[in-house]
Amino acid sequence: MFHGTSFTFTVTGVSLGSLSLSFVAISETSAVTAATSANGASVSEGTVNFTITGPGTLGPINGIAVIGGTASTTLSLGTNPAGSYAVSATYTLSPGGVFSLLWEATSPEAMVLAPTFHGYFNLGGPRCPSVEGHRLRLDAERYMPLDEAHLPQGSEPVEGTPFDFRTPRLLGDFFRQEHPQILRGRGSDHAFVFRPAPGGPQGVLEHPESGRRMELFSHEPCAVFYSGGGLASVAHFSEQRRGAPHLAMALEPQWYPNALGLPELPPPVHPPG
């Protein structure tokens, strides 16, 4: 059985009574994906509205109360047609602005599974038009450049490149640098390989103007920093906002992307159970 915490986000500097999360689940014979879009918030009391769309029996789960404690919901992302594997994701909101995800999967045979999370964050709130004013730190000494097909390649040192986020950097300064990989990713759509056992958060995102801060803790070996360069008006966000480049960003904790295509990387194969 695959059983692991994909990530924990801790957000400080804001206290909101409710947080709305929107999930989309896609169940295929070869892939299961879950995603969410939300603004960062510290939730201690109120209502959490989960809206789930997808195949099978998935439907709305609304009005999960949070009263000075923890709210949690488990999404069963379904099985393949033969019923030989099952995958679920448990999202939990806890006091102190802690938002975590636990993945679980079972299969009678060895299984390739590399789940991730693609939540968008703009700590400035609904009136903040861009994440350019955010500061980001990533505890990563290596990143994975993209090839012409936008597939991640073997990791390279961040030192001496615009992808060095080992000290906090303003994202607007990063976006304005001229570098082939920044042009290819329309900012960043790159995986950053975390240092082993860092002893603290692997990522820290801050919005100095509001004082909000988000910390990322993950058991995964890396995370893709997607700066939202491809966001378009077809995307919908809170407060009826339409998507725009760099309106929001994502930190996607995961296994090494494209590991099956890179022989030097271990594949995400899990034993039966």
GROMACS .gro file of N, CA and C in nm, residues 60-215:
model
  468
   60PRO      N    1  -2.061   1.667  -0.515
   60PRO     CA    2  -2.029   1.776  -0.422
   60PRO      C    3  -2.026   1.730  -0.277
   61ILE      N    4  -1.930   1.780  -0.204
   61ILE     CA    5  -1.921   1.761  -0.058
   61ILE      C    6  -1.907   1.901   0.000
   62ASN      N    7  -2.016   1.958   0.045
   62ASN     CA    8  -2.016   2.099   0.085
   62ASN      C    9  -2.043   2.116   0.234
   63GLY      N   10  -1.994   2.227   0.287
   63GLY     CA   11  -2.027   2.265   0.423
   63GLY      C   12  -1.964   2.181   0.531
   64ILE      N   13  -1.839   2.145   0.517
   64ILE     CA   14  -1.769   2.072   0.623
   64ILE      C   15  -1.727   2.172   0.729
   65ALA      N   16  -1.781   2.161   0.849
   65ALA     CA   17  -1.760   2.263   0.951
   65ALA      C   18  -1.621   2.257   1.010
   66VAL      N   19  -1.567   2.373   1.040
   66VAL     CA   20  -1.441   2.385   1.113
   66VAL      C   21  -1.471   2.470   1.235
   67ILE      N   22  -1.469   2.408   1.353
   67ILE     CA   23  -1.501   2.482   1.476
   67ILE      C   24  -1.387   2.461   1.573
   68GLY      N   25  -1.291   2.552   1.568
   68GLY     CA   26  -1.177   2.545   1.658
   68GLY      C   27  -1.100   2.415   1.648
   69GLY      N   28  -1.111   2.346   1.535
   69GLY     CA   29  -1.044   2.218   1.523
   69GLY      C   30  -1.001   2.189   1.381
   70THR      N   31  -1.022   2.065   1.340
   70THR     CA   32  -0.971   2.019   1.212
   70THR      C   33  -1.085   1.974   1.123
   71ALA      N   34  -1.076   2.008   0.995
   71ALA     CA   35  -1.170   1.957   0.895
   71ALA      C   36  -1.094   1.871   0.798
   72SER      N   37  -1.154   1.759   0.760
   72SER     CA   38  -1.085   1.667   0.670
   72SER      C   39  -1.187   1.600   0.579
   73THR      N   40  -1.151   1.580   0.456
   73THR     CA   41  -1.235   1.504   0.365
   73THR      C   42  -1.147   1.416   0.278
   74THR      N   43  -1.194   1.297   0.248
   74THR     CA   44  -1.121   1.202   0.164
   74THR      C   45  -1.193   1.187   0.032
   75LEU      N   46  -1.120   1.206  -0.076
   75LEU     CA   47  -1.174   1.189  -0.209
   75LEU      C   48  -1.130   1.053  -0.261
   76SER      N   49  -1.226   0.967  -0.292
   76SER     CA   50  -1.194   0.840  -0.356
   76SER      C   51  -1.185   0.865  -0.505
   77LEU      N   52  -1.064   0.858  -0.558
   77LEU     CA   53  -1.043   0.891  -0.698
   77LEU      C   54  -1.070   0.773  -0.790
   78GLY      N   55  -1.126   0.666  -0.732
   78GLY     CA   56  -1.176   0.558  -0.814
   78GLY      C   57  -1.077   0.445  -0.835
   79THR      N   58  -1.123   0.345  -0.909
   79THR     CA   59  -1.041   0.230  -0.945
   79THR      C   60  -1.036   0.220  -1.096
   80ASN      N   61  -0.944   0.138  -1.144
   80ASN     CA   62  -0.945   0.112  -1.288
   80ASN      C   63  -1.059   0.017  -1.321
   81PRO      N   64  -1.094  -0.001  -1.449
   81PRO     CA   65  -1.211  -0.085  -1.482
   81PRO      C   66  -1.206  -0.225  -1.424
   82ALA      N   67  -1.088  -0.282  -1.410
   82ALA     CA   68  -1.078  -0.418  -1.355
   82ALA      C   69  -1.083  -0.419  -1.203
   83GLY      N   70  -1.083  -0.301  -1.142
   83GLY     CA   71  -1.089  -0.293  -0.997
   83GLY      C   72  -0.962  -0.336  -0.927
   84SER      N   73  -0.850  -0.334  -0.999
   84SER     CA   74  -0.728  -0.388  -0.941
   84SER      C   75  -0.649  -0.286  -0.861
   85TYR      N   76  -0.681  -0.158  -0.872
   85TYR     CA   77  -0.615  -0.062  -0.785
   85TYR      C   78  -0.714   0.046  -0.742
   86ALA      N   79  -0.683   0.111  -0.632
   86ALA     CA   80  -0.767   0.218  -0.580
   86ALA      C   81  -0.676   0.327  -0.528
   87VAL      N   82  -0.715   0.452  -0.549
   87VAL     CA   83  -0.637   0.568  -0.507
   87VAL      C   84  -0.728   0.665  -0.435
   88SER      N   85  -0.681   0.720  -0.323
   88SER     CA   86  -0.758   0.822  -0.252
   88SER      C   87  -0.665   0.933  -0.207
   89ALA      N   88  -0.724   1.051  -0.188
   89ALA     CA   89  -0.650   1.168  -0.140
   89ALA      C   90  -0.728   1.229  -0.026
   90THR      N   91  -0.664   1.249   0.088
   90THR     CA   92  -0.728   1.309   0.205
   90THR      C   93  -0.672   1.448   0.227
   91TYR      N   94  -0.758   1.548   0.215
   91TYR     CA   95  -0.721   1.688   0.237
   91TYR      C   96  -0.766   1.728   0.377
   92THR      N   97  -0.676   1.791   0.451
   92THR     CA   98  -0.706   1.828   0.589
   92THR      C   99  -0.668   1.973   0.615
   93LEU      N  100  -0.761   2.046   0.677
   93LEU     CA  101  -0.735   2.182   0.724
   93LEU      C  102  -0.734   2.178   0.876
   94SER      N  103  -0.628   2.232   0.935
   94SER     CA  104  -0.611   2.230   1.080
   94SER      C  105  -0.588   2.371   1.131
   95PRO      N  106  -0.609   2.393   1.263
   95PRO     CA  107  -0.582   2.525   1.319
   95PRO      C  108  -0.438   2.568   1.294
   96GLY      N  109  -0.418   2.699   1.287
   96GLY     CA  110  -0.285   2.752   1.262
   96GLY      C  111  -0.253   2.763   1.115
   97GLY      N  112  -0.355   2.749   1.028
   97GLY     CA  113  -0.333   2.764   0.885
   97GLY      C  114  -0.260   2.646   0.823
   98VAL      N  115  -0.278   2.525   0.875
   98VAL     CA  116  -0.209   2.407   0.823
   98VAL      C  117  -0.302   2.333   0.726
   99PHE      N  118  -0.255   2.314   0.604
   99PHE     CA  119  -0.330   2.248   0.498
   99PHE      C  120  -0.245   2.134   0.445
  100SER      N  121  -0.292   2.010   0.459
  100SER     CA  122  -0.208   1.895   0.424
  100SER      C  123  -0.284   1.798   0.334
  101LEU      N  124  -0.208   1.712   0.268
  101LEU     CA  125  -0.263   1.613   0.177
  101LEU      C  126  -0.196   1.479   0.204
  102LEU      N  127  -0.278   1.374   0.220
  102LEU     CA  128  -0.229   1.238   0.237
  102LEU      C  129  -0.281   1.153   0.121
  103TRP      N  130  -0.188   1.093   0.047
  103TRP     CA  131  -0.224   1.002  -0.061
  103TRP      C  132  -0.219   0.858  -0.011
  104GLU      N  133  -0.315   0.776  -0.056
  104GLU     CA  134  -0.313   0.633  -0.027
  104GLU      C  135  -0.354   0.558  -0.153
  105ALA      N  136  -0.286   0.446  -0.178
  105ALA     CA  137  -0.318   0.366  -0.296
  105ALA      C  138  -0.292   0.219  -0.265
  106THR      N  139  -0.374   0.132  -0.322
  106THR     CA  140  -0.354  -0.012  -0.308
  106THR      C  141  -0.356  -0.077  -0.446
  107SER      N  142  -0.277  -0.183  -0.461
  107SER     CA  143  -0.272  -0.256  -0.586
  107SER      C  144  -0.216  -0.395  -0.560
  108PRO      N  145  -0.271  -0.500  -0.625
  108PRO     CA  146  -0.217  -0.635  -0.606
  108PRO      C  147  -0.084  -0.656  -0.679
  109GLU      N  148  -0.049  -0.561  -0.764
  109GLU     CA  149   0.076  -0.571  -0.838
  109GLU      C  150   0.158  -0.444  -0.817
  110ALA      N  151   0.284  -0.450  -0.856
  110ALA     CA  152   0.367  -0.329  -0.852
  110ALA      C  153   0.301  -0.220  -0.936
  111MET      N  154   0.307  -0.096  -0.887
  111MET     CA  155   0.232   0.012  -0.948
  111MET      C  156   0.319   0.135  -0.965
  112VAL      N  157   0.311   0.198  -1.080
  112VAL     CA  158   0.376   0.326  -1.103
  112VAL      C  159   0.280   0.435  -1.057
  113LEU      N  160   0.320   0.513  -0.960
  113LEU     CA  161   0.233   0.618  -0.906
  113LEU      C  162   0.318   0.737  -0.864
  114ALA      N  163   0.286   0.853  -0.918
  114ALA     CA  164   0.360   0.975  -0.883
  114ALA      C  165   0.260   1.090  -0.869
  115PRO      N  166   0.182   1.092  -0.760
  115PRO     CA  167   0.081   1.197  -0.744
  115PRO      C  168   0.145   1.331  -0.712
  116THR      N  169   0.070   1.437  -0.739
  116THR     CA  170   0.117   1.571  -0.705
  116THR      C  171  -0.003   1.657  -0.671
  117PHE      N  172   0.022   1.785  -0.653
  117PHE     CA  173  -0.078   1.884  -0.612
  117PHE      C  174  -0.052   2.009  -0.692
  118HIS      N  175  -0.158   2.067  -0.750
  118HIS     CA  176  -0.140   2.184  -0.837
  118HIS      C  177  -0.230   2.297  -0.789
  119GLY      N  178  -0.218   2.336  -0.662
  119GLY     CA  179  -0.296   2.446  -0.610
  119GLY      C  180  -0.229   2.579  -0.642
  120TYR      N  181  -0.308   2.677  -0.681
  120TYR     CA  182  -0.257   2.811  -0.710
  120TYR      C  183  -0.266   2.899  -0.587
  121PHE      N  184  -0.162   2.978  -0.565
  121PHE     CA  185  -0.159   3.069  -0.451
  121PHE      C  186  -0.122   3.209  -0.496
  122ASN      N  187  -0.195   3.306  -0.440
  122ASN     CA  188  -0.158   3.448  -0.446
  122ASN      C  189  -0.185   3.501  -0.307
  123LEU      N  190  -0.080   3.517  -0.229
  123LEU     CA  191  -0.097   3.555  -0.088
  123LEU      C  192  -0.143   3.698  -0.072
  124GLY      N  193  -0.143   3.775  -0.181
  124GLY     CA  194  -0.190   3.913  -0.173
  124GLY      C  195  -0.340   3.926  -0.171
  125GLY      N  196  -0.412   3.816  -0.201
  125GLY     CA  197  -0.557   3.821  -0.197
  125GLY      C  198  -0.617   3.862  -0.330
  126PRO      N  199  -0.751   3.876  -0.335
  126PRO     CA  200  -0.823   3.896  -0.462
  126PRO      C  201  -0.791   4.027  -0.533
  127ARG      N  202  -0.735   4.125  -0.463
  127ARG     CA  203  -0.703   4.252  -0.529
  127ARG      C  204  -0.557   4.259  -0.574
  128CYS      N  205  -0.485   4.152  -0.557
  128CYS     CA  206  -0.344   4.148  -0.598
  128CYS      C  207  -0.336   4.089  -0.739
  129PRO      N  208  -0.297   4.167  -0.840
  129PRO     CA  209  -0.305   4.122  -0.979
  129PRO      C  210  -0.193   4.028  -1.023
  130SER      N  211  -0.090   4.011  -0.941
  130SER     CA  212   0.025   3.932  -0.983
  130SER      C  213   0.105   3.888  -0.861
  131VAL      N  214   0.182   3.780  -0.880
  131VAL     CA  215   0.271   3.734  -0.773
  131VAL      C  216   0.410   3.797  -0.786
  132GLU      N  217   0.425   3.896  -0.873
  132GLU     CA  218   0.555   3.958  -0.892
  132GLU      C  219   0.611   4.016  -0.763
  133GLY      N  220   0.525   4.061  -0.673
  133GLY     CA  221   0.569   4.118  -0.547
  133GLY      C  222   0.592   4.016  -0.438
  134HIS      N  223   0.581   3.886  -0.469
  134HIS     CA  224   0.608   3.781  -0.371
  134HIS      C  225   0.757   3.749  -0.368
  135ARG      N  226   0.803   3.700  -0.253
  135ARG     CA  227   0.940   3.650  -0.240
  135ARG      C  228   0.934   3.499  -0.220
  136LEU      N  229   1.027   3.429  -0.286
  136LEU     CA  230   1.029   3.283  -0.280
  136LEU      C  231   1.167   3.235  -0.240
  137ARG      N  232   1.168   3.135  -0.150
  137ARG     CA  233   1.292   3.063  -0.118
  137ARG      C  234   1.266   2.914  -0.134
  138LEU      N  235   1.360   2.846  -0.201
  138LEU     CA  236   1.352   2.701  -0.218
  138LEU      C  237   1.482   2.638  -0.172
  139ASP      N  238   1.473   2.537  -0.088
  139ASP     CA  239   1.592   2.470  -0.036
  139ASP      C  240   1.638   2.365  -0.137
  140ALA      N  241   1.682   2.414  -0.252
  140ALA     CA  242   1.718   2.325  -0.362
  140ALA      C  243   1.848   2.373  -0.425
  141GLU      N  244   1.944   2.283  -0.436
  141GLU     CA  245   2.072   2.314  -0.499
  141GLU      C  246   2.076   2.274  -0.646
  142ARG      N  247   1.971   2.204  -0.693
  142ARG     CA  248   1.967   2.160  -0.831
  142ARG      C  249   1.826   2.180  -0.886
  143TYR      N  250   1.818   2.200  -1.018
  143TYR     CA  251   1.689   2.209  -1.084
  143TYR      C  252   1.696   2.129  -1.214
  144MET      N  253   1.578   2.103  -1.274
  144MET     CA  254   1.571   2.019  -1.394
  144MET      C  255   1.531   2.105  -1.513
  145PRO      N  256   1.626   2.138  -1.602
  145PRO     CA  257   1.593   2.217  -1.721
  145PRO      C  258   1.492   2.144  -1.810
  146LEU      N  259   1.425   2.221  -1.897
  146LEU     CA  260   1.328   2.165  -1.990
  146LEU      C  261   1.389   2.154  -2.129
  147ASP      N  262   1.354   2.047  -2.200
  147ASP     CA  263   1.399   2.036  -2.339
  147ASP      C  264   1.299   2.106  -2.432
  148GLU      N  265   1.319   2.092  -2.563
  148GLU     CA  266   1.233   2.161  -2.659
  148GLU      C  267   1.088   2.118  -2.648
  149ALA      N  268   1.064   1.996  -2.600
  149ALA     CA  269   0.927   1.946  -2.582
  149ALA      C  270   0.873   1.978  -2.443
  150HIS      N  271   0.945   2.057  -2.366
  150HIS     CA  272   0.909   2.097  -2.229
  150HIS      C  273   0.910   1.978  -2.134
  151LEU      N  274   0.989   1.876  -2.164
  151LEU     CA  275   1.006   1.763  -2.072
  151LEU      C  276   1.128   1.788  -1.983
  152PRO      N  277   1.117   1.761  -1.852
  152PRO     CA  278   1.231   1.780  -1.763
  152PRO      C  279   1.347   1.688  -1.800
  153GLN      N  280   1.468   1.743  -1.789
  153GLN     CA  281   1.589   1.667  -1.817
  153GLN      C  282   1.668   1.648  -1.687
  154GLY      N  283   1.784   1.584  -1.695
  154GLY     CA  284   1.865   1.560  -1.577
  154GLY      C  285   1.898   1.689  -1.504
  155SER      N  286   1.909   1.680  -1.372
  155SER     CA  287   1.925   1.800  -1.290
  155SER      C  288   2.061   1.864  -1.309
  156GLU      N  289   2.064   1.996  -1.291
  156GLU     CA  290   2.186   2.076  -1.299
  156GLU      C  291   2.192   2.169  -1.179
  157PRO      N  292   2.312   2.215  -1.140
  157PRO     CA  293   2.323   2.306  -1.026
  157PRO      C  294   2.252   2.439  -1.054
  158VAL      N  295   2.189   2.493  -0.949
  158VAL     CA  296   2.124   2.624  -0.963
  158VAL      C  297   2.225   2.738  -0.952
  159GLU      N  298   2.340   2.710  -0.893
  159GLU     CA  299   2.438   2.816  -0.871
  159GLU      C  300   2.481   2.878  -1.004
  160GLY      N  301   2.480   3.010  -1.008
  160GLY     CA  302   2.517   3.082  -1.128
  160GLY      C  303   2.407   3.094  -1.230
  161THR      N  304   2.284   3.051  -1.197
  161THR     CA  305   2.170   3.061  -1.288
  161THR      C  306   2.060   3.143  -1.222
  162PRO      N  307   1.963   3.190  -1.300
  162PRO     CA  308   1.849   3.261  -1.240
  162PRO      C  309   1.761   3.172  -1.153
  163PHE      N  310   1.786   3.041  -1.154
  163PHE     CA  311   1.702   2.948  -1.080
  163PHE      C  312   1.755   2.919  -0.939
  164ASP      N  313   1.841   3.004  -0.892
  164ASP     CA  314   1.895   2.990  -0.756
  164ASP      C  315   1.805   3.065  -0.659
  165PHE      N  316   1.720   2.991  -0.589
  165PHE     CA  317   1.629   3.048  -0.490
  165PHE      C  318   1.668   3.006  -0.349
  166ARG      N  319   1.794   2.977  -0.327
  166ARG     CA  320   1.837   2.935  -0.193
  166ARG      C  321   1.829   3.048  -0.093
  167THR      N  322   1.829   3.172  -0.138
  167THR     CA  323   1.797   3.287  -0.055
  167THR      C  324   1.672   3.352  -0.113
  168PRO      N  325   1.588   3.416  -0.031
  168PRO     CA  326   1.461   3.470  -0.081
  168PRO      C  327   1.484   3.571  -0.194
  169ARG      N  328   1.403   3.557  -0.299
  169ARG     CA  329   1.414   3.645  -0.416
  169ARG      C  330   1.277   3.693  -0.458
  170LEU      N  331   1.272   3.817  -0.505
  170LEU     CA  332   1.149   3.876  -0.556
  170LEU      C  333   1.117   3.814  -0.692
  171LEU      N  334   0.996   3.762  -0.708
  171LEU     CA  335   0.962   3.692  -0.831
  171LEU      C  336   0.963   3.785  -0.952
  172GLY      N  337   0.926   3.911  -0.933
  172GLY     CA  338   0.930   4.005  -1.045
  172GLY      C  339   1.068   4.019  -1.104
  173ASP      N  340   1.171   4.018  -1.019
  173ASP     CA  341   1.309   4.025  -1.068
  173ASP      C  342   1.343   3.900  -1.148
  174PHE      N  343   1.296   3.786  -1.103
  174PHE     CA  344   1.321   3.660  -1.174
  174PHE      C  345   1.255   3.662  -1.312
  175PHE      N  346   1.129   3.708  -1.318
  175PHE     CA  347   1.057   3.706  -1.445
  175PHE      C  348   1.127   3.792  -1.550
  176ARG      N  349   1.190   3.899  -1.508
  176ARG     CA  350   1.249   3.994  -1.604
  176ARG      C  351   1.388   3.954  -1.653
  177GLN      N  352   1.444   3.846  -1.600
  177GLN     CA  353   1.576   3.803  -1.646
  177GLN      C  354   1.565   3.734  -1.782
  178GLU      N  355   1.663   3.759  -1.866
  178GLU     CA  356   1.668   3.695  -1.997
  178GLU      C  357   1.753   3.569  -1.987
  179HIS      N  358   1.687   3.456  -1.999
  179HIS     CA  359   1.754   3.327  -1.990
  179HIS      C  360   1.673   3.229  -2.076
  180PRO      N  361   1.738   3.142  -2.153
  180PRO     CA  362   1.663   3.051  -2.239
  180PRO      C  363   1.560   2.967  -2.166
  181GLN      N  364   1.593   2.922  -2.044
  181GLN     CA  365   1.499   2.839  -1.970
  181GLN      C  366   1.380   2.920  -1.918
  182ILE      N  367   1.402   3.046  -1.884
  182ILE     CA  368   1.291   3.132  -1.841
  182ILE      C  369   1.197   3.157  -1.958
  183LEU      N  370   1.253   3.179  -2.077
  183LEU     CA  371   1.171   3.198  -2.196
  183LEU      C  372   1.093   3.071  -2.227
  184ARG      N  373   1.158   2.956  -2.213
  184ARG     CA  374   1.093   2.829  -2.245
  184ARG      C  375   0.979   2.799  -2.147
  185GLY      N  376   0.999   2.829  -2.020
  185GLY     CA  377   0.897   2.801  -1.920
  185GLY      C  378   0.803   2.917  -1.895
  186ARG      N  379   0.815   3.026  -1.973
  186ARG     CA  380   0.736   3.148  -1.950
  186ARG      C  381   0.743   3.188  -1.803
  187GLY      N  382   0.864   3.193  -1.755
  187GLY     CA  383   0.891   3.209  -1.613
  187GLY      C  384   0.950   3.078  -1.565
  188SER      N  385   0.886   3.017  -1.470
  188SER     CA  386   0.930   2.886  -1.423
  188SER      C  387   0.819   2.784  -1.438
  189ASP      N  388   0.854   2.672  -1.496
  189ASP     CA  389   0.771   2.551  -1.494
  189ASP      C  390   0.866   2.435  -1.469
  190HIS      N  391   0.959   2.456  -1.376
  190HIS     CA  392   1.073   2.367  -1.358
  190HIS      C  393   1.068   2.297  -1.222
  191ALA      N  394   1.124   2.177  -1.220
  191ALA     CA  395   1.136   2.100  -1.096
  191ALA      C  396   1.264   2.140  -1.023
  192PHE      N  397   1.253   2.156  -0.893
  192PHE     CA  398   1.366   2.187  -0.807
  192PHE      C  399   1.388   2.068  -0.713
  193VAL      N  400   1.510   2.019  -0.709
  193VAL     CA  401   1.543   1.901  -0.630
  193VAL      C  402   1.585   1.947  -0.490
  194PHE      N  403   1.511   1.904  -0.389
  194PHE     CA  404   1.537   1.948  -0.252
  194PHE      C  405   1.664   1.885  -0.196
  195ARG      N  406   1.729   1.959  -0.108
  195ARG     CA  407   1.841   1.902  -0.033
  195ARG      C  408   1.787   1.795   0.060
  196PRO      N  409   1.861   1.685   0.082
  196PRO     CA  410   1.814   1.582   0.176
  196PRO      C  411   1.809   1.636   0.318
  197ALA      N  412   1.704   1.599   0.389
  197ALA     CA  413   1.690   1.633   0.533
  197ALA      C  414   1.728   1.777   0.562
  198PRO      N  415   1.652   1.873   0.508
  198PRO     CA  416   1.690   2.012   0.529
  198PRO      C  417   1.670   2.062   0.672
  199GLY      N  418   1.581   1.996   0.748
  199GLY     CA  419   1.558   2.039   0.886
  199GLY      C  420   1.467   2.158   0.898
  200GLY      N  421   1.395   2.192   0.794
  200GLY     CA  422   1.302   2.303   0.795
  200GLY      C  423   1.215   2.298   0.672
  201PRO      N  424   1.138   2.402   0.644
  201PRO     CA  425   1.054   2.400   0.525
  201PRO      C  426   1.138   2.397   0.398
  202GLN      N  427   1.094   2.321   0.301
  202GLN     CA  428   1.165   2.316   0.173
  202GLN      C  429   1.136   2.438   0.087
  203GLY      N  430   1.024   2.503   0.113
  203GLY     CA  431   0.989   2.623   0.038
  203GLY      C  432   0.923   2.724   0.128
  204VAL      N  433   0.950   2.852   0.104
  204VAL     CA  434   0.886   2.961   0.178
  204VAL      C  435   0.844   3.067   0.077
  205LEU      N  436   0.716   3.100   0.077
  205LEU     CA  437   0.662   3.206  -0.008
  205LEU      C  438   0.611   3.317   0.082
  206GLU      N  439   0.648   3.441   0.051
  206GLU     CA  440   0.608   3.555   0.133
  206GLU      C  441   0.550   3.665   0.046
  207HIS      N  442   0.453   3.737   0.103
  207HIS     CA  443   0.400   3.857   0.040
  207HIS      C  444   0.426   3.972   0.136
  208PRO      N  445   0.539   4.045   0.117
  208PRO     CA  446   0.580   4.147   0.215
  208PRO      C  447   0.473   4.251   0.243
  209GLU      N  448   0.397   4.291   0.142
  209GLU     CA  449   0.299   4.398   0.161
  209GLU      C  450   0.192   4.360   0.262
  210SER      N  451   0.146   4.236   0.259
  210SER     CA  452   0.041   4.192   0.352
  210SER      C  453   0.097   4.126   0.476
  211GLY      N  454   0.224   4.084   0.472
  211GLY     CA  455   0.283   4.011   0.584
  211GLY      C  456   0.250   3.864   0.585
  212ARG      N  457   0.187   3.813   0.479
  212ARG     CA  458   0.151   3.672   0.475
  212ARG      C  459   0.271   3.588   0.432
  213ARG      N  460   0.276   3.469   0.487
  213ARG     CA  461   0.389   3.379   0.464
  213ARG      C  462   0.337   3.236   0.456
  214MET      N  463   0.387   3.160   0.361
  214MET     CA  464   0.347   3.020   0.346
  214MET      C  465   0.472   2.934   0.344
  215GLU      N  466   0.470   2.827   0.423
  215GLU     CA  467   0.582   2.733   0.429
  215GLU      C  468   0.538   2.599   0.372
   0.00000   0.00000   0.00000
